[in-house]
Each structure stands twice: as structure tokens, then as C-alpha cells.
Short mmCIF file of C-alpha atoms and ligand atoms in Angstrom, two decimals:
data_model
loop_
_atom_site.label_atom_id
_atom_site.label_comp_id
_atom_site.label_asym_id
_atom_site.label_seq_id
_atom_site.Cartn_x
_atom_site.Cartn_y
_atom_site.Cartn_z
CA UNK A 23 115.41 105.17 118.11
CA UNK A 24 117.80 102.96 120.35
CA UNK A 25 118.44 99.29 120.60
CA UNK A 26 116.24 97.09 122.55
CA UNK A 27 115.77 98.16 126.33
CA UNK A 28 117.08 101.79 125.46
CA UNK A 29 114.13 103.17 127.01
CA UNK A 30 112.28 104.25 123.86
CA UNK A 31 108.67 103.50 125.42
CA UNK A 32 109.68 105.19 128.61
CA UNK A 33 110.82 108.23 126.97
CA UNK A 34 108.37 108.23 123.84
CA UNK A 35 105.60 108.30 126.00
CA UNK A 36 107.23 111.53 128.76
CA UNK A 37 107.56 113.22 125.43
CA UNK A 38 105.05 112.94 124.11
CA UNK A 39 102.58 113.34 127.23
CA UNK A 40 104.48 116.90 127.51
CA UNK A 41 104.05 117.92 124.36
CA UNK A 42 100.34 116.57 124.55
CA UNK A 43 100.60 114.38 121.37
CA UNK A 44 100.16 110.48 120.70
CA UNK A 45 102.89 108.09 120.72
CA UNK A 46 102.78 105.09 118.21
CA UNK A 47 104.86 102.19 119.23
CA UNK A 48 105.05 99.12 116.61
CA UNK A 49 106.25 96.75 118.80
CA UNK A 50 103.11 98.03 121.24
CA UNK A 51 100.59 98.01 118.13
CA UNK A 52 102.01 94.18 117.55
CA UNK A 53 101.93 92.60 121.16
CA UNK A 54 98.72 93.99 121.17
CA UNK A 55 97.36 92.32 117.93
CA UNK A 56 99.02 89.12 119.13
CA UNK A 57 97.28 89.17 122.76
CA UNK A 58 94.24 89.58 120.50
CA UNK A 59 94.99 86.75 118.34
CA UNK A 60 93.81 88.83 114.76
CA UNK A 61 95.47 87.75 111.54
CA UNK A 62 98.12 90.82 111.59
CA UNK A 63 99.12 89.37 115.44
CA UNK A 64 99.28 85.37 114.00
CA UNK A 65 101.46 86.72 111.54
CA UNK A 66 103.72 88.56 113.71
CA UNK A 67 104.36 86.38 116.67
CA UNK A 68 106.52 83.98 115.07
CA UNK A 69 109.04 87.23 114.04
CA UNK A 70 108.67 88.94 117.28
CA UNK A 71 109.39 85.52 119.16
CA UNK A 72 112.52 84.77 117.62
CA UNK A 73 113.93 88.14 117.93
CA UNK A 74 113.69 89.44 114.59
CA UNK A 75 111.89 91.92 112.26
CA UNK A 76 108.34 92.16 111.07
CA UNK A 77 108.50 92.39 107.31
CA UNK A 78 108.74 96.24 106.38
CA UNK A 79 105.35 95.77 104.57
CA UNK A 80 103.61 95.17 107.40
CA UNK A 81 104.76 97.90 109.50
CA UNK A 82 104.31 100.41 106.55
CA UNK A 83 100.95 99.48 105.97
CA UNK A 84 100.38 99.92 110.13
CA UNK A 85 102.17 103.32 110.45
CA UNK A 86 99.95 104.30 107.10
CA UNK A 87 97.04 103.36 108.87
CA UNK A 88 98.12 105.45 112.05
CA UNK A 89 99.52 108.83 109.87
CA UNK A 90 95.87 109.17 108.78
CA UNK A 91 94.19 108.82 112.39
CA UNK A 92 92.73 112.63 113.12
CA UNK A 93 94.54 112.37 116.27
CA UNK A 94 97.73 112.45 114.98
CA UNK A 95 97.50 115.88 112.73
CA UNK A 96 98.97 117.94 115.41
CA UNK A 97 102.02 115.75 115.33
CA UNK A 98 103.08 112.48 116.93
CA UNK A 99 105.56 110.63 118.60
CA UNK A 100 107.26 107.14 116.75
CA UNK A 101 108.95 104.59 119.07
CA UNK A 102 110.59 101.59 117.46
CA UNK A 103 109.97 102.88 113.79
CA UNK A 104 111.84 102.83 111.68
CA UNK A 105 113.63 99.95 111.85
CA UNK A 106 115.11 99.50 108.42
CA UNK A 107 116.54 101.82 105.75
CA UNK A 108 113.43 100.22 103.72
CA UNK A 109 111.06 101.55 106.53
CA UNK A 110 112.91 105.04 106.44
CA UNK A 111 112.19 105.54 102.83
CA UNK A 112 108.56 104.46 102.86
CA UNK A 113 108.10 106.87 106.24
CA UNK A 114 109.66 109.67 104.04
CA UNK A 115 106.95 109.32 101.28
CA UNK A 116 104.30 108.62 103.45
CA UNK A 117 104.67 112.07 105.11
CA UNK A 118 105.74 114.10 101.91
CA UNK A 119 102.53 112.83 100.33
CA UNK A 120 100.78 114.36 103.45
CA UNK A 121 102.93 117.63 103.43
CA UNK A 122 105.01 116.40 106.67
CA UNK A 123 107.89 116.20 107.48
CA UNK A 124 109.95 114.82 110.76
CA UNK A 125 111.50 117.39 113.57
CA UNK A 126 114.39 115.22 114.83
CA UNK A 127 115.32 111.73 114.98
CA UNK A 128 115.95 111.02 118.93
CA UNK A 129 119.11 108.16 119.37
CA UNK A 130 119.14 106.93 122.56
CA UNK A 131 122.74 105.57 123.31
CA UNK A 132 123.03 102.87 126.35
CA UNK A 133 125.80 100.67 126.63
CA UNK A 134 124.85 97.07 125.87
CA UNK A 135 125.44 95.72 129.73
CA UNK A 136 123.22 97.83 130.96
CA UNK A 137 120.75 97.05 128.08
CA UNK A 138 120.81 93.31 128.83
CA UNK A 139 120.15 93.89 132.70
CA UNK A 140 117.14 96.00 131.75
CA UNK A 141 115.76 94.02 129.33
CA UNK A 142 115.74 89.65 131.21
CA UNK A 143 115.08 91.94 134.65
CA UNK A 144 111.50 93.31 132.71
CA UNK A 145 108.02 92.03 134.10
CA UNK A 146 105.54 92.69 131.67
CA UNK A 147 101.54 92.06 132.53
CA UNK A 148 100.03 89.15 130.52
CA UNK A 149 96.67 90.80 130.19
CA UNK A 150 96.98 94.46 129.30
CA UNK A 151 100.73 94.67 128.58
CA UNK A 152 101.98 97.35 131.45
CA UNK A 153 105.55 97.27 131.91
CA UNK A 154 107.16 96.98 135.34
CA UNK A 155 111.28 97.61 135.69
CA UNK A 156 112.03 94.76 138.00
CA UNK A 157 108.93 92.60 139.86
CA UNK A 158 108.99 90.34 142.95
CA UNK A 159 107.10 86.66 141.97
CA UNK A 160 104.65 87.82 144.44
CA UNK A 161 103.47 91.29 142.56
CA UNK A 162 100.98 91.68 140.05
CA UNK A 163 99.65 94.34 137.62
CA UNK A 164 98.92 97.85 139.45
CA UNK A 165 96.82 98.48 136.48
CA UNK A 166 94.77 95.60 136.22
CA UNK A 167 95.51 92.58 138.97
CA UNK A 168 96.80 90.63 135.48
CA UNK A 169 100.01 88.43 135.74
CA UNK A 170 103.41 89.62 135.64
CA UNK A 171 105.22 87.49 132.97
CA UNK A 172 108.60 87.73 131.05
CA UNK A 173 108.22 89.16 127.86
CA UNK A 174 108.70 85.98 125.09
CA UNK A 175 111.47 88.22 123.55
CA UNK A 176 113.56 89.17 126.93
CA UNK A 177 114.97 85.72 127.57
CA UNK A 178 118.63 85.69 127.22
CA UNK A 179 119.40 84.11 123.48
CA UNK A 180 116.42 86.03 121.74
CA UNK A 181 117.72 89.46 123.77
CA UNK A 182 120.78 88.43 121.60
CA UNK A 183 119.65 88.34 118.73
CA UNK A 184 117.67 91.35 118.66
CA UNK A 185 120.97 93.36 119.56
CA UNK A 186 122.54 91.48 116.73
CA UNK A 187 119.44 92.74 114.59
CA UNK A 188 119.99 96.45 115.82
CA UNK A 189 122.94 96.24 114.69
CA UNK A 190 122.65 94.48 111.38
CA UNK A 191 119.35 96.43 110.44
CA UNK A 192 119.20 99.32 112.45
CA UNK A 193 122.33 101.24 112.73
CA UNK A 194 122.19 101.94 109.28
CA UNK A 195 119.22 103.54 109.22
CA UNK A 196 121.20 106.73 111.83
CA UNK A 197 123.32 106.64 109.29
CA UNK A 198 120.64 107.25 107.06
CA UNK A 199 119.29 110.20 108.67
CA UNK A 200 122.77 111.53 109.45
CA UNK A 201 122.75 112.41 105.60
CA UNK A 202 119.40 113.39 105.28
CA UNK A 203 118.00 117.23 106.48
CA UNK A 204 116.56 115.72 109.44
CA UNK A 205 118.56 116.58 112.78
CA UNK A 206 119.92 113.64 114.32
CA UNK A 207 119.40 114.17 118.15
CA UNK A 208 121.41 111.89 120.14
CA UNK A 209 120.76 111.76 124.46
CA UNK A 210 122.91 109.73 127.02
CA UNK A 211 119.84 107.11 128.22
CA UNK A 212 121.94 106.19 131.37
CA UNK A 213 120.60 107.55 134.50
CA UNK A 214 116.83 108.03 135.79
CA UNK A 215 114.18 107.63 133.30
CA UNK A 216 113.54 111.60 134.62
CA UNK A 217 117.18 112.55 134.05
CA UNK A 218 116.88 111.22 131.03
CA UNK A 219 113.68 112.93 129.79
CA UNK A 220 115.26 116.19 130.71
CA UNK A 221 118.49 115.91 128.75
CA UNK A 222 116.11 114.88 126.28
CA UNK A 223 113.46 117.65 126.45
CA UNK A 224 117.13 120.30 126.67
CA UNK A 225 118.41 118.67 123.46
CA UNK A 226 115.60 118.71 121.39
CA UNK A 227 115.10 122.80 122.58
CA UNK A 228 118.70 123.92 121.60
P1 AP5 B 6 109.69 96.83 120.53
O1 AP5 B 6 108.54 96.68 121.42
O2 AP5 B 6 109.89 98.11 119.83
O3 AP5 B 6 110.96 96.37 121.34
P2 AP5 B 6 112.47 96.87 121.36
O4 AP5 B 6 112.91 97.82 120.35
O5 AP5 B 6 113.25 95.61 121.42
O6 AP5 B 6 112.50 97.74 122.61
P3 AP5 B 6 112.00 97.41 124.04
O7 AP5 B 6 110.52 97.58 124.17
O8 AP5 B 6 112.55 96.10 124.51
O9 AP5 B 6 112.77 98.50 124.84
P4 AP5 B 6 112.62 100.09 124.84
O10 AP5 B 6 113.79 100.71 124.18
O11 AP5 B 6 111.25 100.51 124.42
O12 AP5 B 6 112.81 100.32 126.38
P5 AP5 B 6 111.71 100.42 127.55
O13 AP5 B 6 111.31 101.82 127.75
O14 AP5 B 6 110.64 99.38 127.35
O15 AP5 B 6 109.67 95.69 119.39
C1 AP5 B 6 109.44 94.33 119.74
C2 AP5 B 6 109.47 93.48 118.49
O16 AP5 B 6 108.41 93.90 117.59
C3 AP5 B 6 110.75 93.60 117.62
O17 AP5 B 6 111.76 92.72 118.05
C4 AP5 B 6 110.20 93.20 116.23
O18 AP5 B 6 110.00 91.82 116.12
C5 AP5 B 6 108.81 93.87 116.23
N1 AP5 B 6 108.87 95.26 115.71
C6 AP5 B 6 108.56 96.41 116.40
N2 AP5 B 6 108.70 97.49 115.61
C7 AP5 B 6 109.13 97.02 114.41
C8 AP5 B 6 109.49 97.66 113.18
N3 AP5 B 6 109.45 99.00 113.04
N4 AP5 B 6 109.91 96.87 112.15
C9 AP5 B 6 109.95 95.52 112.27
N5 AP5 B 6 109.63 94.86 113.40
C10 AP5 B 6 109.22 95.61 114.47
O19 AP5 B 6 112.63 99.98 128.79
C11 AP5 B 6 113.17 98.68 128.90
C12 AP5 B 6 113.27 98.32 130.40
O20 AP5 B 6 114.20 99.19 131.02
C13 AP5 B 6 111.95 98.46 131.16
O21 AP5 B 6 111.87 97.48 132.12
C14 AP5 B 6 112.07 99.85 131.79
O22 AP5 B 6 111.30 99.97 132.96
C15 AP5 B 6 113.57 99.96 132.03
N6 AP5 B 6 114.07 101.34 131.93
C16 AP5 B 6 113.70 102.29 131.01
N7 AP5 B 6 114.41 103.43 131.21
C17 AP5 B 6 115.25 103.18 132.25
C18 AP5 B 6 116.24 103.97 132.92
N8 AP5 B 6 116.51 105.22 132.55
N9 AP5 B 6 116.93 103.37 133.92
C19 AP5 B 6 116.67 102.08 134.31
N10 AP5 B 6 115.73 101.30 133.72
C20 AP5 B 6 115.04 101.84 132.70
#
């Protein structure tokens, strides 16, 4: 967990390529439906545009979809979810039915300067979605020769307004888990995206 441009899909996917597990991003599972065009992307794009939440129902019945993937028995990796206290509770069933239950909830805390420099400085590619920190107008997609593009959610208002959302929506979910048995972990995500990984990776051990 961590506001926008916290580093979640940097991090969520060092962790979980150490610990050799997948990592299942909403907002990653919804770009890609809306490059697609299916009916779960249509629906989404208009939310994701303007800078605010995907009902819960449709993220519930995604990350339902994704607990029962073979893949993910030997545990898994959530960036982005949950979002809401709503989300929280329907995660919590979703894994008791299943005999699950989470490790640690990771917080990443960045101060929100920093998070809007990150966030309108992000290329992203138009065809396969690769993120790149900072590009020149020149560059294009290491991956795949595709575009680099500004994310429709990193321009300056809608940036706003997802912080305001984090705030409004999100925060209360820590507090959430703060009360709950789950350990809430909580790692400076200033510094290099390796620094960070290994206060991470030292947090989660003690
Ligand atoms: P989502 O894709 O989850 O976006 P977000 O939470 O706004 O987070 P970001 O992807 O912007 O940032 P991040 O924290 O992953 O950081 P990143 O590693 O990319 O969600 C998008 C939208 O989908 C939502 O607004 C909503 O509409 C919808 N949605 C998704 N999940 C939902 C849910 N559960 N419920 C309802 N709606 C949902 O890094 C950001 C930038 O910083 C990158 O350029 C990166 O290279 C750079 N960077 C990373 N680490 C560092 C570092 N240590 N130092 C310097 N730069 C760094």
C-alpha cells in the first residue's frame, strides 16, 4: 500500500521476483483491459481517467478471479489492493473461505513532493504498458519500440485528485489493519528503488 507514485509496482514486483511468487496489480489488470478495449476496460476508463476509484465490486470480483489462479497457491504479492475498507473486508473473506490469510500489510510512506515529481515526470509505453522513470521525447519502449506517452492519470489536476482519494479512501483502510492481527509493516520509500527494496526485504524479516 502507498499513495499514488509510492513505488508500489516497483517494489511489488522486487518482492515478489525474490520470493519467486506473482504480483497482482489492479491498476495493471485495468490499463490492461482498457488497452484491450473489453467490457471490464470500457467500464473502467472513465474512473481511472478522472482520478478516482473503480467500484469495489469490480475489483472484488477481479482479485476473486486471481485468488483462484493455480499460480497463486504458493502465495502472492497485491499492489494497489485494497483500496477501500469495503475492499479490505471482502479480501478478508475471500481468503478465510480459502484457508488464507495475509503475512503483512507493506505502507510505503513518501512525502507528497516527491510523489508529484515522480508521478507528471512518468513515461509510460502506449502499447505494452512498461514504465520508464523520466524519458527524453526522443526515446521509445526498450521492450517493444511502442510510444512513450503520459499516463491519462499523471497530469497535474487528476494526480490531485487521486492524492485527495488516498486520503479520503485509503488511509482508513491502515487504520483498518492497524486493529486487525495482520502486522502493519511500514518502509521509508525515499531513496533508490534498491535501497528501498532492502529496508523492505529487512523489515518484513525482523
Ligand atoms: P494504480 O496503477 O494502482 O496507480 P496508483 O496507486 O495511483 O499508483 P501508481 O502506479 O501511480 O504508482 P506506484 O505506487 O505503483 O509507483 P510506481 O512504482 O509506478 O491505479 C490506477 C487507477 O486504477 C486508480 O486511480 C483507480 O482508478 C484504479 N484502481 C487500481 N486499483 C484499484 C482498487 N483496488 N480499487 C479501485 N480502483 C483501483 O512508481 C511511480 C514512478 O516513480 C515511476 O516512474 C517509477 O519509475 C518512479 N519510482 C519508483 N520508485 C522510485 C524511487 N525509489 N525513487 C525514484 N523514483 C521512483
Amino acid at each position: 500500500m502507498g499513495p499514488p507514485g509510492a513505488g508500489k509496482g516497483t517494489q511489488g514486483e522486487l518482492l515478489a521476483g525474490r520470493k519467486g511468487i506473482p504480483r497482482y496489480s489492479t491498476g495493471e489488470i485495468l490499463r490492461e483491459a482498457v488497452r484491450e478495449e473489453t467490457p471490464l476496460g470500457l467500464e473502467a476508463k472513465r474512473f481511472m481517467d478522472a482520478g478516482e476509484l473503480v467500484p469495489d465490486e469490480v475489483i472484488l470480483g477481479i482479485v476473486d478471479e486471481v485468488l483462484g489462479r493455480p499460480e497463486a497457491a504458493g502465495g502472492f504479492v497485491f499492489d494497489g489492493f485494497p483500496r477501500t475498507v469495503v475492499q479490505a473486508e471482502g479480501l478478508e473473506s475471500s481468503l478465510r473461505r480459502r484457508g488464507e490469510s495475509l503475512d503483512a500489510v507493506i505502507d510505503l510512506v513518501v512525502p507528497e513532493e516527491e510523489l508529484v515529481r515522480r508521478l507528471t515526470g512518468r513515461r509510460v509505453c502506449a502499447a505494452c504498458g512498461g514504465v520508464v522513470g523520466r524519458a527524453s521525447s526522443s526515446e521509445r519502449c526498450a521492450e517493444c519500440g511502442g510510444d512513450l506517452v503520459q499516463r491519462p492519470d499523471d497530469r497535474p489536476d487528476t494526480v490531485r485528485r487521486r492524492l485527495q482519494v488516498y486520503r479520503e479512501e485509503t488511509e482508513p483502510v491502515l487504520r483498518w489493519y492497524r486493529r486487525s492481527m495482520v502486522p502493519v509493516v511500514e518502509v521509508d520509500g525515499l531513496g533508490t528503488a534498491e535501497e528501498v527494496h532492502a529496508a523492505l526485504v529487512q523489515r518484513l524479516d525482523r
